[in-house]
Amino acid sequence: MKQLTLIRHAKSSHDLAMVQDFDRPLSARGLRDAPLLGRHLAKEPGFHPDVLISSPALRALTTASIIQREAGLHALPLEMEPRIYEAPLRDLLAVVQGIAPGTRHAVLFGHNPGLELLANFLCGARVINGLRTGGVIRLSLDTDTWKAVDFKTAVL
């Protein structure tokens, strides 16, 4: 059994018109909420990830770094995965299927609608409808290998 946690980045800023989407920072609300989320996750039973994988977009990477710090996950690798940014479902699935075999619990930091589509696909039903910024989806995967993760292999 594998565990997959999907986390949408915290609230980002739209205040800087000249900033490209990829480089948008967290808003004041996002900077306030991300540490709270990290502390909350640290208290969650069963939240013991082996790896953190983030979109390289500034808002996702900042969220991942804050949660890593606040949840006491300093020893874990924080990997940047370019395929997560603006990813269609097939790319997100490929990222999950490519997670290192020895990993029991992986956390992906990314964006919507991709994370929501991925969760619904893996569960084989619409279990998420409108993943908000800072939203967390925890999935149990009915498989022993990441390569076998596919349609209807997860439960919320």
Coordinates of N, CA and C in Angstrom, one line a residue:
M1 N 0.9 -1.2 0.0 CA 0.0 0.0 0.0 C 0.9 1.2 0.0
K2 N 0.6 2.2 -0.9 CA 1.3 3.4 -1.0 C 0.4 4.5 -0.6
Q3 N 1.0 5.7 -0.2 CA 0.2 6.9 0.2 C 0.7 8.0 -0.7
L4 N -0.3 8.8 -1.1 CA 0.0 10.0 -2.0 C -0.8 11.1 -1.4
T5 N -0.1 12.2 -1.1 CA -0.7 13.4 -0.7 C -0.5 14.5 -1.7
L6 N -1.6 15.1 -2.1 CA -1.6 16.2 -3.1 C -1.9 17.5 -2.5
I7 N -1.0 18.5 -2.6 CA -1.2 19.8 -2.0 C -1.2 20.9 -3.0
R8 N -2.3 21.6 -3.1 CA -2.3 22.8 -4.0 C -1.6 23.9 -3.3
H9 N -0.8 24.7 -4.0 CA -0.1 25.8 -3.5 C -1.0 26.7 -2.7
A10 N -0.5 27.4 -1.8 CA -1.2 28.4 -1.0 C -1.6 29.6 -1.9
K11 N -2.4 30.5 -1.4 CA -3.0 31.6 -2.2 C -1.8 32.4 -2.8
S12 N -1.9 32.7 -4.1 CA -0.8 33.4 -4.7 C -1.3 34.9 -5.0
S13 N -0.3 35.7 -5.3 CA -0.6 37.1 -5.5 C -0.8 37.4 -7.0
H14 N -1.8 38.2 -7.3 CA -2.0 38.7 -8.7 C -1.8 40.2 -8.8
D15 N -1.1 40.7 -7.8 CA -0.9 42.2 -7.7 C 0.1 42.7 -8.7
L16 N 1.0 41.9 -9.1 CA 2.1 42.4 -9.9 C 1.8 42.0 -11.4
A17 N 1.3 42.9 -12.1 CA 0.8 42.7 -13.5 C 2.0 42.2 -14.4
M18 N 3.2 42.7 -14.2 CA 4.3 42.4 -15.0 C 4.9 41.0 -14.8
V19 N 4.5 40.3 -13.7 CA 5.1 39.1 -13.3 C 4.4 37.9 -14.1
Q20 N 5.2 37.1 -14.7 CA 4.7 35.9 -15.4 C 4.1 34.9 -14.5
D21 N 3.1 34.2 -14.9 CA 2.4 33.2 -14.1 C 3.4 32.3 -13.3
F22 N 4.4 31.8 -13.9 CA 5.3 30.9 -13.3 C 6.0 31.5 -12.1
D23 N 6.2 32.9 -12.1 CA 6.9 33.6 -11.1 C 6.1 34.3 -10.1
R24 N 4.7 34.0 -10.1 CA 3.9 34.7 -9.1 C 4.2 34.2 -7.7
P25 N 4.4 35.1 -6.8 CA 4.7 34.7 -5.4 C 3.4 34.5 -4.6
L26 N 3.6 34.0 -3.4 CA 2.4 33.9 -2.5 C 1.9 35.2 -2.1
S27 N 0.6 35.3 -1.9 CA 0.1 36.6 -1.4 C 0.3 36.6 0.2
A28 N -0.1 37.7 0.8 CA 0.0 37.8 2.3 C -0.8 36.7 2.9
R29 N -2.0 36.4 2.4 CA -2.8 35.3 2.9 C -2.1 34.0 2.7
G30 N -1.5 33.7 1.6 CA -0.8 32.5 1.4 C 0.4 32.4 2.3
L31 N 1.1 33.4 2.6 CA 2.3 33.4 3.5 C 1.8 33.2 4.9
R32 N 0.6 33.6 5.2 CA 0.0 33.3 6.6 C -0.5 31.9 6.7
D33 N -1.1 31.4 5.6 CA -1.8 30.1 5.7 C -0.8 28.9 5.5
A34 N 0.2 29.0 4.7 CA 1.1 27.9 4.5 C 1.8 27.4 5.8
P35 N 2.3 28.3 6.7 CA 2.8 27.7 7.9 C 1.8 27.0 8.8
L36 N 0.6 27.5 8.8 CA -0.5 26.9 9.6 C -0.8 25.5 9.0
L37 N -0.8 25.4 7.7 CA -1.0 24.1 7.1 C 0.1 23.1 7.4
G38 N 1.3 23.6 7.4 CA 2.5 22.7 7.7 C 2.4 22.2 9.2
R39 N 2.0 23.1 10.1 CA 1.9 22.7 11.5 C 0.7 21.7 11.7
H40 N -0.3 21.9 10.9 CA -1.5 21.0 11.0 C -1.1 19.6 10.5
L41 N -0.4 19.6 9.3 CA 0.0 18.3 8.8 C 0.9 17.6 9.7
A42 N 1.8 18.3 10.4 CA 2.7 17.6 11.4 C 2.0 16.8 12.4
K43 N 0.8 17.3 12.7 CA 0.0 16.6 13.8 C -1.0 15.5 13.2
E44 N -1.0 15.4 11.9 CA -1.9 14.4 11.3 C -1.4 13.0 11.5
P45 N -2.2 12.1 12.0 CA -1.8 10.7 12.1 C -1.5 10.1 10.7
G46 N -0.4 9.4 10.6 CA -0.1 8.8 9.3 C 0.6 9.7 8.3
F47 N 0.8 11.0 8.7 CA 1.5 11.9 7.7 C 3.0 11.8 8.0
H48 N 3.6 10.8 7.3 CA 5.1 10.5 7.4 C 5.6 10.3 6.0
P49 N 5.7 11.4 5.2 CA 6.2 11.2 3.8 C 7.7 10.9 3.7
D50 N 8.0 10.3 2.6 CA 9.4 9.9 2.3 C 10.0 10.9 1.4
V51 N 9.2 11.6 0.6 CA 9.7 12.5 -0.4 C 8.7 13.6 -0.7
L52 N 9.2 14.8 -1.0 CA 8.4 16.0 -1.3 C 8.7 16.3 -2.8
I53 N 7.7 16.4 -3.6 CA 7.9 16.7 -5.0 C 7.1 17.9 -5.4
S54 N 7.7 19.0 -5.9 CA 7.0 20.2 -6.2 C 7.2 20.7 -7.6
S55 N 6.1 21.3 -8.1 CA 6.2 22.1 -9.3 C 7.3 23.2 -9.0
P56 N 8.1 23.6 -10.0 CA 9.1 24.6 -9.8 C 8.5 26.0 -9.9
A57 N 7.2 26.2 -10.1 CA 6.6 27.5 -10.1 C 6.8 28.1 -8.7
L58 N 7.1 29.4 -8.6 CA 7.4 30.0 -7.3 C 6.4 29.8 -6.2
R59 N 5.1 29.9 -6.5 CA 4.1 29.7 -5.5 C 4.0 28.3 -5.0
A60 N 4.2 27.3 -5.8 CA 4.2 25.9 -5.3 C 5.5 25.6 -4.6
L61 N 6.6 26.0 -5.1 CA 7.9 25.8 -4.4 C 8.0 26.5 -3.0
T62 N 7.5 27.7 -3.0 CA 7.4 28.4 -1.7 C 6.5 27.7 -0.7
T63 N 5.4 27.3 -1.2 CA 4.4 26.5 -0.3 C 5.1 25.2 0.2
A64 N 5.8 24.5 -0.7 CA 6.5 23.3 -0.3 C 7.6 23.5 0.7
S65 N 8.3 24.6 0.5 CA 9.4 24.9 1.5 C 8.9 25.3 2.8
I66 N 7.8 26.1 2.9 CA 7.2 26.5 4.2 C 6.7 25.2 4.9
I67 N 6.0 24.4 4.2 CA 5.4 23.2 4.8 C 6.5 22.3 5.2
Q68 N 7.5 22.1 4.4 CA 8.7 21.3 4.8 C 9.2 21.8 6.2
R69 N 9.4 23.1 6.3 CA 10.0 23.6 7.5 C 9.0 23.5 8.7
E70 N 7.8 23.9 8.5 CA 6.8 23.9 9.6 C 6.3 22.5 10.1
A71 N 6.4 21.5 9.2 CA 6.0 20.2 9.5 C 7.2 19.3 10.0
G72 N 8.4 20.0 10.1 CA 9.5 19.3 10.6 C 10.1 18.2 9.7
L73 N 10.0 18.5 8.4 CA 10.4 17.5 7.4 C 11.7 17.9 6.7
H74 N 12.6 18.5 7.5 CA 13.9 19.1 7.0 C 14.7 18.0 6.4
A75 N 14.7 16.8 6.9 CA 15.6 15.7 6.4 C 15.1 15.2 5.0
L76 N 13.9 15.5 4.7 CA 13.4 14.9 3.4 C 13.9 15.7 2.2
P77 N 14.1 15.0 1.1 CA 14.4 15.7 -0.1 C 13.2 16.5 -0.7
L78 N 13.5 17.7 -1.2 CA 12.4 18.5 -1.9 C 12.9 18.5 -3.3
E79 N 12.2 17.7 -4.1 CA 12.5 17.6 -5.5 C 11.7 18.5 -6.4
M80 N 12.3 19.2 -7.3 CA 11.5 20.0 -8.3 C 11.2 19.1 -9.5
E81 N 10.0 19.1 -9.9 CA 9.5 18.3 -11.1 C 8.8 19.3 -12.1
P82 N 9.5 19.7 -13.1 CA 8.9 20.6 -14.1 C 7.6 20.1 -14.7
R83 N 7.4 18.8 -14.8 CA 6.2 18.3 -15.5 C 4.9 18.6 -14.7
I84 N 5.1 19.0 -13.4 CA 3.9 19.3 -12.6 C 3.2 20.6 -13.0
Y85 N 4.0 21.6 -13.5 CA 3.5 22.9 -13.8 C 2.7 22.8 -15.1
E86 N 1.4 23.3 -15.0 CA 0.5 23.3 -16.1 C 0.3 22.0 -16.7
A87 N 0.4 20.9 -15.9 CA 0.4 19.5 -16.4 C -1.0 19.0 -16.8
P88 N -1.1 18.3 -17.9 CA -2.3 17.6 -18.2 C -2.2 16.3 -17.3
L89 N -3.4 15.6 -17.2 CA -3.5 14.5 -16.4 C -2.4 13.4 -16.7
R90 N -2.2 13.1 -18.0 CA -1.2 12.1 -18.3 C 0.2 12.4 -17.8
D91 N 0.6 13.7 -17.8 CA 1.9 14.0 -17.2 C 2.0 13.8 -15.7
L92 N 0.9 14.2 -15.0 CA 0.9 14.0 -13.6 C 0.9 12.6 -13.2
L93 N 0.2 11.8 -14.0 CA 0.2 10.3 -13.8 C 1.6 9.8 -14.0
A94 N 2.2 10.2 -15.0 CA 3.6 9.8 -15.3 C 4.6 10.2 -14.1
V95 N 4.4 11.3 -13.6 CA 5.2 11.7 -12.4 C 5.0 10.8 -11.3
V96 N 3.7 10.5 -11.0 CA 3.4 9.5 -9.9 C 4.0 8.1 -10.2
Q97 N 3.8 7.7 -11.4 CA 4.3 6.3 -11.7 C 5.8 6.2 -11.7
G98 N 6.4 7.4 -11.8 CA 7.9 7.4 -11.8 C 8.5 7.7 -10.4
I99 N 7.7 7.7 -9.4 CA 8.3 7.9 -8.0 C 9.2 6.7 -7.7
A100 N 10.3 6.9 -7.0 CA 11.2 5.9 -6.7 C 10.5 4.7 -6.0
P101 N 10.9 3.5 -6.4 CA 10.2 2.3 -5.8 C 10.2 2.1 -4.3
G102 N 11.2 2.5 -3.6 CA 11.3 2.4 -2.2 C 10.4 3.4 -1.4
T103 N 9.8 4.3 -2.1 CA 9.0 5.4 -1.5 C 7.7 4.8 -1.0
R104 N 7.3 5.0 0.2 CA 6.0 4.6 0.8 C 5.0 5.7 0.6
H105 N 5.4 6.9 0.9 CA 4.5 8.1 1.0 C 5.1 9.3 0.3
A106 N 4.5 9.7 -0.8 CA 5.0 10.9 -1.5 C 4.0 12.0 -1.4
V107 N 4.6 13.3 -1.4 CA 3.7 14.5 -1.4 C 4.0 15.2 -2.7
L108 N 3.0 15.6 -3.4 CA 3.1 16.4 -4.6 C 2.5 17.8 -4.4
F109 N 3.3 18.8 -4.6 CA 2.8 20.2 -4.5 C 2.6 20.7 -5.9
G110 N 1.4 21.2 -6.2 CA 1.1 21.6 -7.6 C 0.0 22.6 -7.7
H111 N -0.8 22.4 -8.8 CA -1.8 23.4 -9.2 C -3.1 22.7 -9.6
N112 N -4.1 23.5 -9.6 CA -5.4 23.0 -10.2 C -5.5 23.6 -11.6
P113 N -6.2 22.9 -12.4 CA -7.1 21.8 -12.2 C -6.4 20.4 -12.1
G114 N -5.1 20.4 -12.4 CA -4.4 19.1 -12.5 C -4.5 18.2 -11.3
L115 N -4.3 18.7 -10.1 CA -4.3 17.9 -8.9 C -5.7 17.3 -8.7
E116 N -6.7 18.1 -8.9 CA -8.1 17.7 -8.8 C -8.4 16.6 -9.8
L117 N -8.0 16.8 -11.0 CA -8.2 15.8 -12.1 C -7.5 14.5 -11.7
L118 N -6.3 14.6 -11.2 CA -5.5 13.4 -10.8 C -6.2 12.6 -9.7
A119 N -6.6 13.3 -8.7 CA -7.3 12.6 -7.6 C -8.6 11.9 -8.0
N120 N -9.4 12.6 -8.9 CA -10.6 12.0 -9.3 C -10.3 10.8 -10.2
F121 N -9.3 10.9 -11.1 CA -8.9 9.8 -11.9 C -8.5 8.6 -11.1
L122 N -7.6 8.8 -10.2 CA -7.1 7.7 -9.4 C -8.1 7.1 -8.5
C123 N -9.1 7.8 -8.1 CA -10.3 7.3 -7.3 C -11.3 6.7 -8.2
G124 N -11.3 7.0 -9.5 CA -12.3 6.4 -10.4 C -13.7 7.1 -10.3
A125 N -13.7 8.2 -9.6 CA -15.0 8.9 -9.4 C -14.7 10.4 -9.0
R126 N -15.7 11.2 -9.2 CA -15.5 12.6 -8.8 C -15.6 12.8 -7.3
V127 N -14.4 12.7 -6.6 CA -14.4 12.8 -5.1 C -14.0 14.2 -4.7
I128 N -13.4 15.0 -5.6 CA -13.0 16.3 -5.3 C -13.7 17.2 -6.4
N129 N -14.3 18.3 -5.9 CA -14.9 19.3 -6.8 C -14.6 20.7 -6.3
G130 N -13.5 21.2 -6.8 CA -13.0 22.5 -6.5 C -12.0 22.6 -5.4
L131 N -10.8 22.1 -5.7 CA -9.7 22.1 -4.7 C -9.2 23.5 -4.5
R132 N -9.4 24.0 -3.4 CA -9.0 25.4 -3.0 C -7.5 25.5 -2.8
T133 N -7.0 26.8 -2.9 CA -5.6 27.0 -2.6 C -5.3 26.5 -1.2
G134 N -4.2 25.9 -1.0 CA -3.8 25.3 0.3 C -4.6 24.0 0.6
G135 N -5.3 23.5 -0.4 CA -6.1 22.3 -0.2 C -5.2 21.1 -0.2
V136 N -5.6 20.1 0.6 CA -4.8 18.8 0.7 C -5.7 17.6 0.4
I137 N -5.2 16.7 -0.4 CA -5.9 15.5 -0.7 C -5.0 14.3 -0.3
R138 N -5.5 13.5 0.6 CA -4.7 12.3 1.0 C -5.3 11.1 0.4
L139 N -4.5 10.3 -0.3 CA -4.9 9.1 -1.0 C -4.2 7.9 -0.5
S140 N -4.9 6.8 -0.4 CA -4.3 5.5 -0.2 C -4.4 4.8 -1.5
L141 N -3.3 4.2 -1.9 CA -3.2 3.6 -3.2 C -3.1 2.1 -3.0
D142 N -4.1 1.4 -3.7 CA -4.2 -0.1 -3.6 C -3.2 -0.8 -4.5
T143 N -1.9 -0.5 -4.3 CA -0.8 -1.1 -5.1 C 0.5 -1.1 -4.3
D144 N 1.4 -2.0 -4.6 CA 2.7 -2.0 -4.0 C 3.7 -1.3 -4.8
T145 N 3.4 -0.9 -6.0 CA 4.4 -0.2 -6.9 C 3.8 1.0 -7.4
W146 N 4.6 2.1 -7.6 CA 4.2 3.3 -8.1 C 3.8 3.1 -9.6
K147 N 4.5 2.3 -10.3 CA 4.3 2.0 -11.7 C 2.9 1.5 -12.0
A148 N 2.3 0.9 -11.0 CA 0.9 0.3 -11.2 C -0.2 1.3 -10.8
V149 N 0.2 2.5 -10.4 CA -0.8 3.5 -10.0 C -1.6 3.9 -11.3
D150 N -2.9 3.8 -11.3 CA -3.7 4.1 -12.5 C -5.1 4.3 -12.1
F151 N -6.0 4.3 -13.0 CA -7.4 4.6 -12.8 C -8.0 3.6 -11.7
K152 N -8.7 4.2 -10.8 CA -9.4 3.4 -9.7 C -8.4 2.6 -8.8
T153 N -7.2 3.1 -8.6 CA -6.3 2.4 -7.7 C -6.2 3.2 -6.3
A154 N -7.0 4.2 -6.1 CA -6.9 5.0 -4.9 C -8.2 5.2 -4.2
V155 N -8.1 5.4 -2.9 CA -9.3 5.8 -2.1 C -8.9 7.1 -1.4
L156 N -9.9 8.0 -1.3 CA -9.7 9.3 -0.6 C -9.6 9.0 0.9

